[in-house]
Short mmCIF file of N, CA and C in Angstrom, two decimals:
data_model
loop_
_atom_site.label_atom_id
_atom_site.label_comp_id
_atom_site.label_asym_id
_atom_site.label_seq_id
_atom_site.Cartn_x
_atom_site.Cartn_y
_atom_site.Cartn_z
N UNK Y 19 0.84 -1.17 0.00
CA UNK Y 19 0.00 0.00 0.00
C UNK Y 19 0.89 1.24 0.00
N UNK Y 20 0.85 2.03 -0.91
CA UNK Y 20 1.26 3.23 -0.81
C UNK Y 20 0.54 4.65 0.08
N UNK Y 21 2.00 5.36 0.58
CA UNK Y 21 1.79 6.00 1.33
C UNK Y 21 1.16 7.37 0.41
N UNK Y 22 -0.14 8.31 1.55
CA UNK Y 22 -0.78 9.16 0.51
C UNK Y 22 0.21 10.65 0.42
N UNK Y 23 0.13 11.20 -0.28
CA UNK Y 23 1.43 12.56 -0.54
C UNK Y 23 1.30 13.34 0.88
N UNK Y 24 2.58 13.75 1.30
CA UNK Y 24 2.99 14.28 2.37
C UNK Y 24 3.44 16.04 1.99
N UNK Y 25 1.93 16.93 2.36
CA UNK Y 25 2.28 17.81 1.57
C UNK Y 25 3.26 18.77 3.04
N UNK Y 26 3.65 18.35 3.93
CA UNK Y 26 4.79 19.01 4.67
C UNK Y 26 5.97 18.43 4.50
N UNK Y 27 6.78 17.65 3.34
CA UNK Y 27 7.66 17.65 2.82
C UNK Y 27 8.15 18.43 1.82
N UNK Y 28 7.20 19.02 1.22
CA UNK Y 28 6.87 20.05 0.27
C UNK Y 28 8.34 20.89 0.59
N UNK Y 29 8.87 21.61 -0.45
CA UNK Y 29 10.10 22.73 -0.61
C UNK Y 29 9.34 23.63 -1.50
N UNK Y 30 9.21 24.85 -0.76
CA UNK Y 30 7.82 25.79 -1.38
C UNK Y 30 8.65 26.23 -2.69
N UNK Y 31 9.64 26.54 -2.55
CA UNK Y 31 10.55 26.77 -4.27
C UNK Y 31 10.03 25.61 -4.92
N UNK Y 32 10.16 24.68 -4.99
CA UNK Y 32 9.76 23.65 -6.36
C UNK Y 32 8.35 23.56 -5.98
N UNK Y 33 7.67 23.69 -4.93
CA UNK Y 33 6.13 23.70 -5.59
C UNK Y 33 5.53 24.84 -6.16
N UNK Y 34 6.39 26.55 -5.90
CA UNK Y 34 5.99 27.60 -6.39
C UNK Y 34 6.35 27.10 -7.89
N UNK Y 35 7.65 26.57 -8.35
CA UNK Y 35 7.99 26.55 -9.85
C UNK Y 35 7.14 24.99 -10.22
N UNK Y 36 6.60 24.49 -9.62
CA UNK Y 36 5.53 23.41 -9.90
C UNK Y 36 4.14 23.73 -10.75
N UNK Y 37 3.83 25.01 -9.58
CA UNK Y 37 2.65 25.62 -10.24
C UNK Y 37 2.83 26.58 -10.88
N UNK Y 38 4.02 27.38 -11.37
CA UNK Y 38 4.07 27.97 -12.16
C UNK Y 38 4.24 27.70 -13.67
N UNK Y 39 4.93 26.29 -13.94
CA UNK Y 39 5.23 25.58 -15.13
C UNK Y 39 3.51 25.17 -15.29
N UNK Y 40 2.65 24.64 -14.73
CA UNK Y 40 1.69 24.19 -15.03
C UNK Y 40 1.11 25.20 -15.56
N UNK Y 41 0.54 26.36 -15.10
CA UNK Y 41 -0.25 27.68 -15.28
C UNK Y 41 0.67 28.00 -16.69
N UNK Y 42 1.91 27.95 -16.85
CA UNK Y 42 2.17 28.51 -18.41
C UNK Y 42 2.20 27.22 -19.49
N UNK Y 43 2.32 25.99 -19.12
CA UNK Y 43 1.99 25.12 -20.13
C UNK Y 43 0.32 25.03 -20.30
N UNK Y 44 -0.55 25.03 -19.20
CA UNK Y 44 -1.95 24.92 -19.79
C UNK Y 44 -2.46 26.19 -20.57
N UNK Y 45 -1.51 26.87 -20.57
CA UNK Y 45 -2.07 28.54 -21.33
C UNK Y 45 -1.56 27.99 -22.56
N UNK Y 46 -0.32 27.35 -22.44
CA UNK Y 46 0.50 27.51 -24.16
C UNK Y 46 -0.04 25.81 -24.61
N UNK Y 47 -0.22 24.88 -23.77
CA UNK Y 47 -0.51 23.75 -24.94
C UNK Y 47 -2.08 23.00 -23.95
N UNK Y 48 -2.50 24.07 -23.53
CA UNK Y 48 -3.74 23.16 -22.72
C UNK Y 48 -3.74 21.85 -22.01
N UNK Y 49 -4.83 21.88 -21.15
CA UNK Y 49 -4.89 21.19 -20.17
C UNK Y 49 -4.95 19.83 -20.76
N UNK Y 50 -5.38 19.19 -22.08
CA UNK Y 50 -5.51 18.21 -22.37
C UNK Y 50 -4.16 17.63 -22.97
N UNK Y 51 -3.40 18.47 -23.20
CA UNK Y 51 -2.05 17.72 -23.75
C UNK Y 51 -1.17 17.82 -22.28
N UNK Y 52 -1.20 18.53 -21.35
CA UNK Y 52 -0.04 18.73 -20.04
C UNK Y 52 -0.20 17.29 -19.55
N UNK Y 53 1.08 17.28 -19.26
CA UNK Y 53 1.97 15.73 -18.82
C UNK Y 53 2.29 16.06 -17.20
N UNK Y 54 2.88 15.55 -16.72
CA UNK Y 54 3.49 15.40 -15.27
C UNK Y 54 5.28 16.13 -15.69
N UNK Y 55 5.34 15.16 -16.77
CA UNK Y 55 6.93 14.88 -17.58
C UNK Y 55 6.81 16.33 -18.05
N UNK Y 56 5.89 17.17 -18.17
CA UNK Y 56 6.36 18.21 -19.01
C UNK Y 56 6.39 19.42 -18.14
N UNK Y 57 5.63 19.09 -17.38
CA UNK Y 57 5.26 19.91 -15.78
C UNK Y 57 6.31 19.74 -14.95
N UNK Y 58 7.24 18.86 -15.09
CA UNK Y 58 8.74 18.77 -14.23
C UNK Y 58 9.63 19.10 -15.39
N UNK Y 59 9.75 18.74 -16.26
CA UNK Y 59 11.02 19.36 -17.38
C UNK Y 59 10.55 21.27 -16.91
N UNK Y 60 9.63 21.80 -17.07
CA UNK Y 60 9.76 23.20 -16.92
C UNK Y 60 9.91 23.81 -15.59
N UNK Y 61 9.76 22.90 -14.55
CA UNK Y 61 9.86 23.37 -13.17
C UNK Y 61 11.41 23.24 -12.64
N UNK Y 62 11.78 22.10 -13.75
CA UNK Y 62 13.28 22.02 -13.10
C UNK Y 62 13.50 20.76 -11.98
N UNK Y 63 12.51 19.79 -11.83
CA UNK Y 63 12.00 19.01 -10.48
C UNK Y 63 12.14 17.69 -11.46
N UNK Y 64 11.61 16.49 -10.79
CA UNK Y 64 11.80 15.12 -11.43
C UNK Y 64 10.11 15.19 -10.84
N UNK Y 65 9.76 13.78 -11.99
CA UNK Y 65 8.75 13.78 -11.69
C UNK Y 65 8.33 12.99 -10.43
N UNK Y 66 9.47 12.71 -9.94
CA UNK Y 66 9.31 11.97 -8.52
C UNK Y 66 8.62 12.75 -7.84
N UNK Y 67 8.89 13.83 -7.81
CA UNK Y 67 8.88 15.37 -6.90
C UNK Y 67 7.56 15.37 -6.94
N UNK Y 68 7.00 15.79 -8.31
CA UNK Y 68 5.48 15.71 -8.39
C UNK Y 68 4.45 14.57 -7.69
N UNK Y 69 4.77 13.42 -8.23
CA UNK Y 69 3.88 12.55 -7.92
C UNK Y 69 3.90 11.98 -5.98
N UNK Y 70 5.38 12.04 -5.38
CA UNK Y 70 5.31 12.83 -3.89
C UNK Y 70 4.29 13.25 -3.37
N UNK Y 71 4.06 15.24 -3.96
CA UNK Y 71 2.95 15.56 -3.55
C UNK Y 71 1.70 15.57 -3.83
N UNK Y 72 1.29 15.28 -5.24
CA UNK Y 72 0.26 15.10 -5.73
C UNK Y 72 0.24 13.62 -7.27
N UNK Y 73 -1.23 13.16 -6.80
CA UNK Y 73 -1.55 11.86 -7.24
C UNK Y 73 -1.62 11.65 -8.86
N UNK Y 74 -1.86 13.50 -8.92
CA UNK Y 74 -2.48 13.07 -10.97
C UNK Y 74 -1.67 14.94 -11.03
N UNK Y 75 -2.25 14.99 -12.88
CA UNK Y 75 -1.48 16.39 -13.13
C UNK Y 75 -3.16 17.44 -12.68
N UNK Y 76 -4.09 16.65 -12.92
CA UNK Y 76 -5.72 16.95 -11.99
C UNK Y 76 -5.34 17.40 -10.76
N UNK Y 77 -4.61 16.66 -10.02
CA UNK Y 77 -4.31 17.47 -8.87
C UNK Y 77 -3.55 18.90 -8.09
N UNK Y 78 -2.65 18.65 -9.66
CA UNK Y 78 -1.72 19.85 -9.55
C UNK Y 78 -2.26 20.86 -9.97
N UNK Y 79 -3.35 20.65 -11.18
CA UNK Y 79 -3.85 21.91 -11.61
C UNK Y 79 -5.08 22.60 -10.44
N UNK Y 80 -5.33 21.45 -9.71
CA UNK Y 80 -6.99 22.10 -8.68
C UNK Y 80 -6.03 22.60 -7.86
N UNK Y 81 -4.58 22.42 -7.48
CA UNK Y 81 -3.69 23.39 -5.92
C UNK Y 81 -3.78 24.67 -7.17
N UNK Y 82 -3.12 24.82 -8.05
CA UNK Y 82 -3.48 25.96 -8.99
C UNK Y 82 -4.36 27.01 -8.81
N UNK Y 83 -5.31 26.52 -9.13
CA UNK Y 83 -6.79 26.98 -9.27
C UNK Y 83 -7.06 27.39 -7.87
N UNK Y 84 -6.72 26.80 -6.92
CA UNK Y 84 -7.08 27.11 -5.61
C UNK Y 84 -6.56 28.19 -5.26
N UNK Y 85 -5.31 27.99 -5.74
CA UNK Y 85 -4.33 29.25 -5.40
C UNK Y 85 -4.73 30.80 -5.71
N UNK Y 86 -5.15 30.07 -7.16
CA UNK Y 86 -5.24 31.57 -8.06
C UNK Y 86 -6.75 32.58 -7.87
N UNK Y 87 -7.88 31.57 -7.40
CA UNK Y 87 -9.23 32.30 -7.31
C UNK Y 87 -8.63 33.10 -5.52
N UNK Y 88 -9.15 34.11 -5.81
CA UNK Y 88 -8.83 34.61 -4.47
C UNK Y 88 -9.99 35.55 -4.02
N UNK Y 89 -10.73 35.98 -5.24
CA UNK Y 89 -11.55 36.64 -5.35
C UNK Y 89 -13.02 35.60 -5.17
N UNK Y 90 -13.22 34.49 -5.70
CA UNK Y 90 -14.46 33.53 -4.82
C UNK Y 90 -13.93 33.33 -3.66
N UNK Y 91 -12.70 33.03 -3.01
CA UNK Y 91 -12.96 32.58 -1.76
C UNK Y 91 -13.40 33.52 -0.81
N UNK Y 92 -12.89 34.51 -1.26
CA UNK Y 92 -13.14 35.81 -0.23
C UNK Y 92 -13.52 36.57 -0.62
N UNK Y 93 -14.94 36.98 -0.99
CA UNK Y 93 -15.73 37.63 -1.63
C UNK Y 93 -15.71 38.87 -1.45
N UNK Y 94 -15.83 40.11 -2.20
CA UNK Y 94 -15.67 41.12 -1.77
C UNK Y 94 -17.26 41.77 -1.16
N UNK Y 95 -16.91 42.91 -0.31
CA UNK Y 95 -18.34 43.37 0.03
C UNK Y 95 -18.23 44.35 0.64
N UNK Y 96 -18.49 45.26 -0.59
CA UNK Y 96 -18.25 46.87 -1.08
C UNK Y 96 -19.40 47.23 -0.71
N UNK Y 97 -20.37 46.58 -0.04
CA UNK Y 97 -22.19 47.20 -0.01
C UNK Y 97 -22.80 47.42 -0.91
N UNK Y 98 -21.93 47.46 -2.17
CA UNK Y 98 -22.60 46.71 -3.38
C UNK Y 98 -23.00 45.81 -4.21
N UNK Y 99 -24.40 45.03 -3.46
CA UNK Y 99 -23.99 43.49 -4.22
C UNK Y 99 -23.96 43.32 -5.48
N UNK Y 100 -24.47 43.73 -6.60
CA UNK Y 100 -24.47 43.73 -7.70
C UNK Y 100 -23.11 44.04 -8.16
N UNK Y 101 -22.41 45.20 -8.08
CA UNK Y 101 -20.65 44.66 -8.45
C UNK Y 101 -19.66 44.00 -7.41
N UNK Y 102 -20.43 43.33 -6.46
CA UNK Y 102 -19.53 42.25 -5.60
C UNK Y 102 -19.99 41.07 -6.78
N UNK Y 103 -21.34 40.85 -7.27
CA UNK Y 103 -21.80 39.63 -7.83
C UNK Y 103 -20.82 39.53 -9.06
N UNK Y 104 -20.75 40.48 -9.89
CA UNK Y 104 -19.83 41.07 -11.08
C UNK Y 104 -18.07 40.69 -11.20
N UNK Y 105 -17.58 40.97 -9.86
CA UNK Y 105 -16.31 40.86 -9.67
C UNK Y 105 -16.28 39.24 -9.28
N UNK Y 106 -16.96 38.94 -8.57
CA UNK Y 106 -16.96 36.85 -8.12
C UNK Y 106 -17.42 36.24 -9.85
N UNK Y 107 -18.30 36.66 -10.50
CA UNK Y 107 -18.83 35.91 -11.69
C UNK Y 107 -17.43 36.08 -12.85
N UNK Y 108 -17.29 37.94 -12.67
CA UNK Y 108 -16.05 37.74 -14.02
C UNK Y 108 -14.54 36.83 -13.53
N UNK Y 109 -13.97 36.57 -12.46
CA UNK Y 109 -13.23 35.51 -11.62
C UNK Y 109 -13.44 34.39 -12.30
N UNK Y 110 -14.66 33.92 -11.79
CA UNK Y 110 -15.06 32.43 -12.58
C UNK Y 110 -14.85 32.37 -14.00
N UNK Y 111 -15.23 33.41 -15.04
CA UNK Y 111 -15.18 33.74 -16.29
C UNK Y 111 -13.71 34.02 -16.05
N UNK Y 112 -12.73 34.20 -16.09
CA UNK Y 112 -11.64 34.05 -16.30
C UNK Y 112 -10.77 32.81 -16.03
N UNK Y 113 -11.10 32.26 -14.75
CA UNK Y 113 -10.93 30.57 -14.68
C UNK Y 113 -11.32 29.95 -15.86
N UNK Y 114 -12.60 29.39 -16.31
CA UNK Y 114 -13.15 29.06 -17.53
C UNK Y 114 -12.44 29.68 -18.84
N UNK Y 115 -12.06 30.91 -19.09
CA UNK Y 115 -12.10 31.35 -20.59
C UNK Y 115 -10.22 31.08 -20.91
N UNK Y 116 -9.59 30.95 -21.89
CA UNK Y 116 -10.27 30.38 -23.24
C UNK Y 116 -10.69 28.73 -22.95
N UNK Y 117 -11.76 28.42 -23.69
CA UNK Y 117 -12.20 26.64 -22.90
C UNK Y 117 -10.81 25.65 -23.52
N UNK Y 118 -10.47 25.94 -24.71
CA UNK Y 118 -9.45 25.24 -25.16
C UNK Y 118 -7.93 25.09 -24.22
N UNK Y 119 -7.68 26.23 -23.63
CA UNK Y 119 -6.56 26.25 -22.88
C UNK Y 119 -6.53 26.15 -21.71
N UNK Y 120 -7.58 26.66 -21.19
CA UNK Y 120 -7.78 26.63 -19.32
C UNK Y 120 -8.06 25.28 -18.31
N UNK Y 121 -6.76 25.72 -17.61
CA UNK Y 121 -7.10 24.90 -16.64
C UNK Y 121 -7.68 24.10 -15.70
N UNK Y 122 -9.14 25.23 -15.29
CA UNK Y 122 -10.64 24.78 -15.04
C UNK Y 122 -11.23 24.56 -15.62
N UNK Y 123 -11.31 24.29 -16.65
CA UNK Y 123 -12.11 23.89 -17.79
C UNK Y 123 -11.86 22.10 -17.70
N UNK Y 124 -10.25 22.42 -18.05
CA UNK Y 124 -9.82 21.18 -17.81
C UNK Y 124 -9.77 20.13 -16.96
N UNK Y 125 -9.93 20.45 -16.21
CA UNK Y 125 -9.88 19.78 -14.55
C UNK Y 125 -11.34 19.47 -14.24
N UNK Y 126 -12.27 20.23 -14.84
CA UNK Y 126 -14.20 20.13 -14.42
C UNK Y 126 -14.36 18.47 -15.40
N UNK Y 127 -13.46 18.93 -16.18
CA UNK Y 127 -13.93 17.52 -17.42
C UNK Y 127 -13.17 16.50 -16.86
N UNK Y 128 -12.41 16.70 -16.79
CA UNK Y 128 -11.66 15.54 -15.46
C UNK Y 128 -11.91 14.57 -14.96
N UNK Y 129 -12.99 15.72 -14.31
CA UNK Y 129 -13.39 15.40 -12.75
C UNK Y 129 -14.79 14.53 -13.11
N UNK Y 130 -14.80 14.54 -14.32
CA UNK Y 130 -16.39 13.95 -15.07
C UNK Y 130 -15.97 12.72 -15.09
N UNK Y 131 -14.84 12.54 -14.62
CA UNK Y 131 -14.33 10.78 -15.24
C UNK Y 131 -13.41 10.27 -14.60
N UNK Y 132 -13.12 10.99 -13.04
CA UNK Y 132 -12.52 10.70 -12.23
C UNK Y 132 -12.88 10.84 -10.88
N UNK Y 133 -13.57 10.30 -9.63
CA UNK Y 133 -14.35 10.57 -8.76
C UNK Y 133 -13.44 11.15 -7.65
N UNK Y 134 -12.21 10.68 -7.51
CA UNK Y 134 -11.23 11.34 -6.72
C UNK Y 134 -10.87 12.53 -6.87
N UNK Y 135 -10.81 12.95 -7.90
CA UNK Y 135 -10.48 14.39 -8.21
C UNK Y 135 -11.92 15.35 -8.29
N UNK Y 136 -12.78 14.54 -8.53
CA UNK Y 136 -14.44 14.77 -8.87
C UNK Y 136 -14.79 15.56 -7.33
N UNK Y 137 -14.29 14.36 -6.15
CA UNK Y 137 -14.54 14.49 -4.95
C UNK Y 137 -13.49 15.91 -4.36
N UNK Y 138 -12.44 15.53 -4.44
CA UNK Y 138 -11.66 17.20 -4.13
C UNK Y 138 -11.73 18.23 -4.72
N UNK Y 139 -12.68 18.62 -6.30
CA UNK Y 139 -12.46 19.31 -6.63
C UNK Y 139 -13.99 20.35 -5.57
N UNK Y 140 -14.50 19.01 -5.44
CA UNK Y 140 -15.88 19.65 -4.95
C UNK Y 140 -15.57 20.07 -3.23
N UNK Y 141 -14.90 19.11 -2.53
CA UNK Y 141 -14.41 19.42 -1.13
C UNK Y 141 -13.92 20.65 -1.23
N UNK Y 142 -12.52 21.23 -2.16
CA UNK Y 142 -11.56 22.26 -1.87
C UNK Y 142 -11.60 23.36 -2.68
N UNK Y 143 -12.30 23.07 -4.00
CA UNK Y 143 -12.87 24.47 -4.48
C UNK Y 143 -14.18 24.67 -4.52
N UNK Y 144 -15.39 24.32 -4.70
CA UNK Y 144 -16.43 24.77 -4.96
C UNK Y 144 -17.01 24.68 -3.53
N UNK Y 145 -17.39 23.31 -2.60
CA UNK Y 145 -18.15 23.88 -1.62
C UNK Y 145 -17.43 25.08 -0.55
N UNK Y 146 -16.38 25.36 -0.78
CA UNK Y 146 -15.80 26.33 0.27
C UNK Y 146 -16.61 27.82 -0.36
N UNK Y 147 -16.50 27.41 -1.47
CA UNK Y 147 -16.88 28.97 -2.31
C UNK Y 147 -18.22 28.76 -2.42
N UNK Y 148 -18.74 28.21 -2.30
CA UNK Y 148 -20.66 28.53 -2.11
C UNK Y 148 -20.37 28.42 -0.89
N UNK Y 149 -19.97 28.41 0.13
CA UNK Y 149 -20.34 28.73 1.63
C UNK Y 149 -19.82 30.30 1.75
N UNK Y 150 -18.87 30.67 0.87
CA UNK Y 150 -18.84 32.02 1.01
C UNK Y 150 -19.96 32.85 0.19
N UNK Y 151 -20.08 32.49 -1.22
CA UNK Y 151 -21.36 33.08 -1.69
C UNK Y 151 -22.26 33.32 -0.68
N UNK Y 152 -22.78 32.03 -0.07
CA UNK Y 152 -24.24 32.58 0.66
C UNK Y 152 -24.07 33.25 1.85
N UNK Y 153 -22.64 33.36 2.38
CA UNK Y 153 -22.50 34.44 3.61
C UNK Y 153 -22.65 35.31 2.94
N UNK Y 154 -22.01 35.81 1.85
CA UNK Y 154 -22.44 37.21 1.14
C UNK Y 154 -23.82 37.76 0.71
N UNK Y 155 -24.43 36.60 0.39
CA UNK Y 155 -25.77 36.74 0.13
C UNK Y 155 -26.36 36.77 1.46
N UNK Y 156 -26.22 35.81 2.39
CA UNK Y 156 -27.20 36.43 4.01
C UNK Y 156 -26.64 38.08 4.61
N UNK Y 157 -25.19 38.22 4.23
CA UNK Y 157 -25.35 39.86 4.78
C UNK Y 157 -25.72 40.41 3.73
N UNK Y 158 -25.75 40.46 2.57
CA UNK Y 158 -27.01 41.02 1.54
C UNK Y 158 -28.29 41.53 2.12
N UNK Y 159 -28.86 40.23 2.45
CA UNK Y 159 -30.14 40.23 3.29
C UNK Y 159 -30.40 40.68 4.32
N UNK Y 160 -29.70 40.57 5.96
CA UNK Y 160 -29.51 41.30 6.51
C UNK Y 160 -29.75 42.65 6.32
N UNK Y 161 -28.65 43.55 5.74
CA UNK Y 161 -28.66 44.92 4.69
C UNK Y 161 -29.97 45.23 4.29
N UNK Y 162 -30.65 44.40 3.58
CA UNK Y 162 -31.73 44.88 2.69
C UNK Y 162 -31.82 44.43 1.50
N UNK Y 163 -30.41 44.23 1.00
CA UNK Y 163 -29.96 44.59 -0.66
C UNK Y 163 -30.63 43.49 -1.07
N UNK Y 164 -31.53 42.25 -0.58
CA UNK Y 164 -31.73 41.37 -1.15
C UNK Y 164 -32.99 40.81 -0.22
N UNK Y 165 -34.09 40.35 -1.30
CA UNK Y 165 -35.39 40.25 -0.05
C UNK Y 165 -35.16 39.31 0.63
N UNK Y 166 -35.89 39.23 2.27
CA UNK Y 166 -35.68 38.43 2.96
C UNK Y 166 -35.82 36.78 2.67
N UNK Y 167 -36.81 36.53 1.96
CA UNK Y 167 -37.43 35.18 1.50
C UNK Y 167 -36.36 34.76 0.09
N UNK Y 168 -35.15 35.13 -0.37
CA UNK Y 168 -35.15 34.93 -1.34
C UNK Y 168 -34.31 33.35 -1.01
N UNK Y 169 -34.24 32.85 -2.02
CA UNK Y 169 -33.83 31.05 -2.08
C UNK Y 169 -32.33 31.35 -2.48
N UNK Y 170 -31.04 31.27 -1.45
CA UNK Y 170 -29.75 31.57 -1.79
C UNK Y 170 -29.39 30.27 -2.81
N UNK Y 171 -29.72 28.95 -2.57
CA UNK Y 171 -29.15 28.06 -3.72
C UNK Y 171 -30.09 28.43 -5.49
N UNK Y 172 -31.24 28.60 -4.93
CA UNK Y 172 -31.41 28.79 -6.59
C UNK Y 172 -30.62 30.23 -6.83
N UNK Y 173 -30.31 31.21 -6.28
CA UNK Y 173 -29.46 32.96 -6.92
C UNK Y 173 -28.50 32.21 -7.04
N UNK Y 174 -27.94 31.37 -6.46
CA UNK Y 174 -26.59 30.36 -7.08
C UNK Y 174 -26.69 29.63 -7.94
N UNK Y 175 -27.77 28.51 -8.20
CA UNK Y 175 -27.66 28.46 -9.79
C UNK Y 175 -27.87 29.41 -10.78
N UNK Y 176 -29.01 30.30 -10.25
CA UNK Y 176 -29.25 31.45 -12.08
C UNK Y 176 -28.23 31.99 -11.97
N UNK Y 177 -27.23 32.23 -10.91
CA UNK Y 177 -25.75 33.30 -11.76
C UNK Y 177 -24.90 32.58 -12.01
N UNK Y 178 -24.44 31.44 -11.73
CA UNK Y 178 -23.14 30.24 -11.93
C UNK Y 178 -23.53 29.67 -13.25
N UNK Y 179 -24.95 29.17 -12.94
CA UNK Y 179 -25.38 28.25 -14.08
C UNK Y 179 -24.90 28.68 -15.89
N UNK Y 180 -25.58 29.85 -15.85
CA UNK Y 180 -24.89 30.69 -17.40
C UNK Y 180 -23.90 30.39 -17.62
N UNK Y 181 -22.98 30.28 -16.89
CA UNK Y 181 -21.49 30.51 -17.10
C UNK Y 181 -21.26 29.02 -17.75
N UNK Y 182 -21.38 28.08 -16.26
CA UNK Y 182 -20.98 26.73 -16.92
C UNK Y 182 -21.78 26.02 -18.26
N UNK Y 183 -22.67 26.97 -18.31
CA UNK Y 183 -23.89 25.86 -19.66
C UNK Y 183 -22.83 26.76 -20.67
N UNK Y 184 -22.42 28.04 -20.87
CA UNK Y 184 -21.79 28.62 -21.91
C UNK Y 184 -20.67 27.93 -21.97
N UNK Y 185 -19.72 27.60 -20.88
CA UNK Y 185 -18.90 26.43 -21.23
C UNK Y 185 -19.02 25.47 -21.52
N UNK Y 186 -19.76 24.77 -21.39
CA UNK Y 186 -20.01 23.02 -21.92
C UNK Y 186 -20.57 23.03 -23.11
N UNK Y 187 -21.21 24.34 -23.73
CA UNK Y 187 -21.37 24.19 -25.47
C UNK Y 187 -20.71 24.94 -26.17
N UNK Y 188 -19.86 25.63 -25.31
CA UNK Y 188 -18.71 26.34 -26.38
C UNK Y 188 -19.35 27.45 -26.90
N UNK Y 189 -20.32 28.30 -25.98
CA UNK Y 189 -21.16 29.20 -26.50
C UNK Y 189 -20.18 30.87 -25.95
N UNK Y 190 -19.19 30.81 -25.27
CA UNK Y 190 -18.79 31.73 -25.33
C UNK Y 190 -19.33 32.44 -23.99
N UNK Y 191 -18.19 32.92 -23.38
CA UNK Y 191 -18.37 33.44 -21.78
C UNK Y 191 -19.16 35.00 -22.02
N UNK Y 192 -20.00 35.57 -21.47
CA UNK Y 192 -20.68 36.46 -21.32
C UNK Y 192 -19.86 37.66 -21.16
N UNK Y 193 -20.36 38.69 -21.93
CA UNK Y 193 -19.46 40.31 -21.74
C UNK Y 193 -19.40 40.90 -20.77
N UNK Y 194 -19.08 41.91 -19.66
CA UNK Y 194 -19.37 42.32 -19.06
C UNK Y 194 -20.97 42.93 -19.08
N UNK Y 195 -21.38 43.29 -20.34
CA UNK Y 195 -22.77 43.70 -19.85
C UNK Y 195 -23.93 42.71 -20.18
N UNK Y 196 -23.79 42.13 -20.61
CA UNK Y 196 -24.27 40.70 -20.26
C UNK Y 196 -24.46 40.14 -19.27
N UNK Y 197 -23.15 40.01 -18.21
CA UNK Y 197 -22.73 40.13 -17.06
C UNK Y 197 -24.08 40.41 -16.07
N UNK Y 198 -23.47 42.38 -16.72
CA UNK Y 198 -24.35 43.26 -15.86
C UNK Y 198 -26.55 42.46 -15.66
N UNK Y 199 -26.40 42.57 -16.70
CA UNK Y 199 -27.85 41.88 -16.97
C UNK Y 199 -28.57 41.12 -16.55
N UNK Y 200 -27.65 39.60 -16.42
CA UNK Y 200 -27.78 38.59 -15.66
C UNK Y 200 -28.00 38.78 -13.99
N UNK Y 201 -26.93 39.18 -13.85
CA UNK Y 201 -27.30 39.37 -12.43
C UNK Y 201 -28.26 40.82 -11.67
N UNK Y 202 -28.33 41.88 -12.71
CA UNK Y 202 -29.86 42.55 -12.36
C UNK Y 202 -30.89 41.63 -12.29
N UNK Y 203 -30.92 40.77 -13.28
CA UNK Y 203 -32.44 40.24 -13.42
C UNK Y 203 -32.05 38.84 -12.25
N UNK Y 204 -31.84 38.38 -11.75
CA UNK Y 204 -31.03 37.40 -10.55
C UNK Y 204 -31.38 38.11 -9.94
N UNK Y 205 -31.29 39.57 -8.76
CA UNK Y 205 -31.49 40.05 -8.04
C UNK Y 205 -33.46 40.63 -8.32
N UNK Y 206 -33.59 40.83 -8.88
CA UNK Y 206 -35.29 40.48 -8.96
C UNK Y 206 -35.66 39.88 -8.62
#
């Protein structure tokens, strides 16, 4: 039985140049061609190194992704929910966009065909970030800015939902005023 990755062995120099080789190979040859082997040739590391701390190149890209959203985890709240909603949605729209090259893109499809990664992607990025959404949305409410009765999981699907259905048909991520639109009519 193998032992599971020991991420306090970690040497934050080769995991900073870990995730930095990943983030510029999934930009330059996408998430569907990145290797482990190609993710250590640019970090400078063996792929011993990698597979150490993490199980798949799925894994390396969700510490990524984790890293890089900073703006869902910690939502902003300017007392304006409508460009707090704006600044968390265009975040996600930048994770997602271009679908060919991105990393979350890559990793969601993944995760469609891998339950381990399926399962952490949902443990360490998404339910942390809908538990912050709906704190933002209950001091919304609180405030006013949002009626008392309103249903926080469905305002979480009508503003998320767009995004991911525009990704899964290749329909193209929404403009900013598009954006704007969506989530006026969401807050109705």
């Amino acid at each position: 039985m193998s032992k599971a990755p020991n991420p306090a062995r970690r040497r934050e120099s080769s995991r900073q140049a870990i995730l930095a080789a990943t983030g510029e190979l999934c930009g330059q040859i996408g998430y569907g061609r990145l290797t482990i082997e190609a993710i250590a040739a640019r970090a400078g590391v063996s792929k011993k190194t990698i597979y150490r701390w993490w199980p798949s190149k799925g894994a390396v890209v969700l510490e990524l992704l984790d890293e890089t959203a900073t703006v869902a985890a910690a939502p902003p709240d300017t007392g304006d929910l409508a460009a707090d909603l704006h600044s968390m949605l265009t975040e996600v729209i930048g994770i997602l966009t271009p679908p060919h090259n991105s990393p979350g893109t890559g990793v969601i499809a993944e995760a469609l065909h891998d339950p381990n990664l399926a399962r952490d992607l949902r443990e360490r990025i998404i339910q942390p970030r809908i538990a912050t959404f709906r704190q933002r949305l209950r001091r919304a409410q609180d405030a006013g800015q949002l009626h008392p009765d309103a249903d926080l999981d469905v305002a979480l699907d009508l503003l998320y939902g767009p995004l991911y259905h525009r990704m899964a048909l290749h329909l193209g991520m929404p403009d900013p005023a598009y954006l704007g639109s969506l989530i006026t009519h969401v807050l109705r």
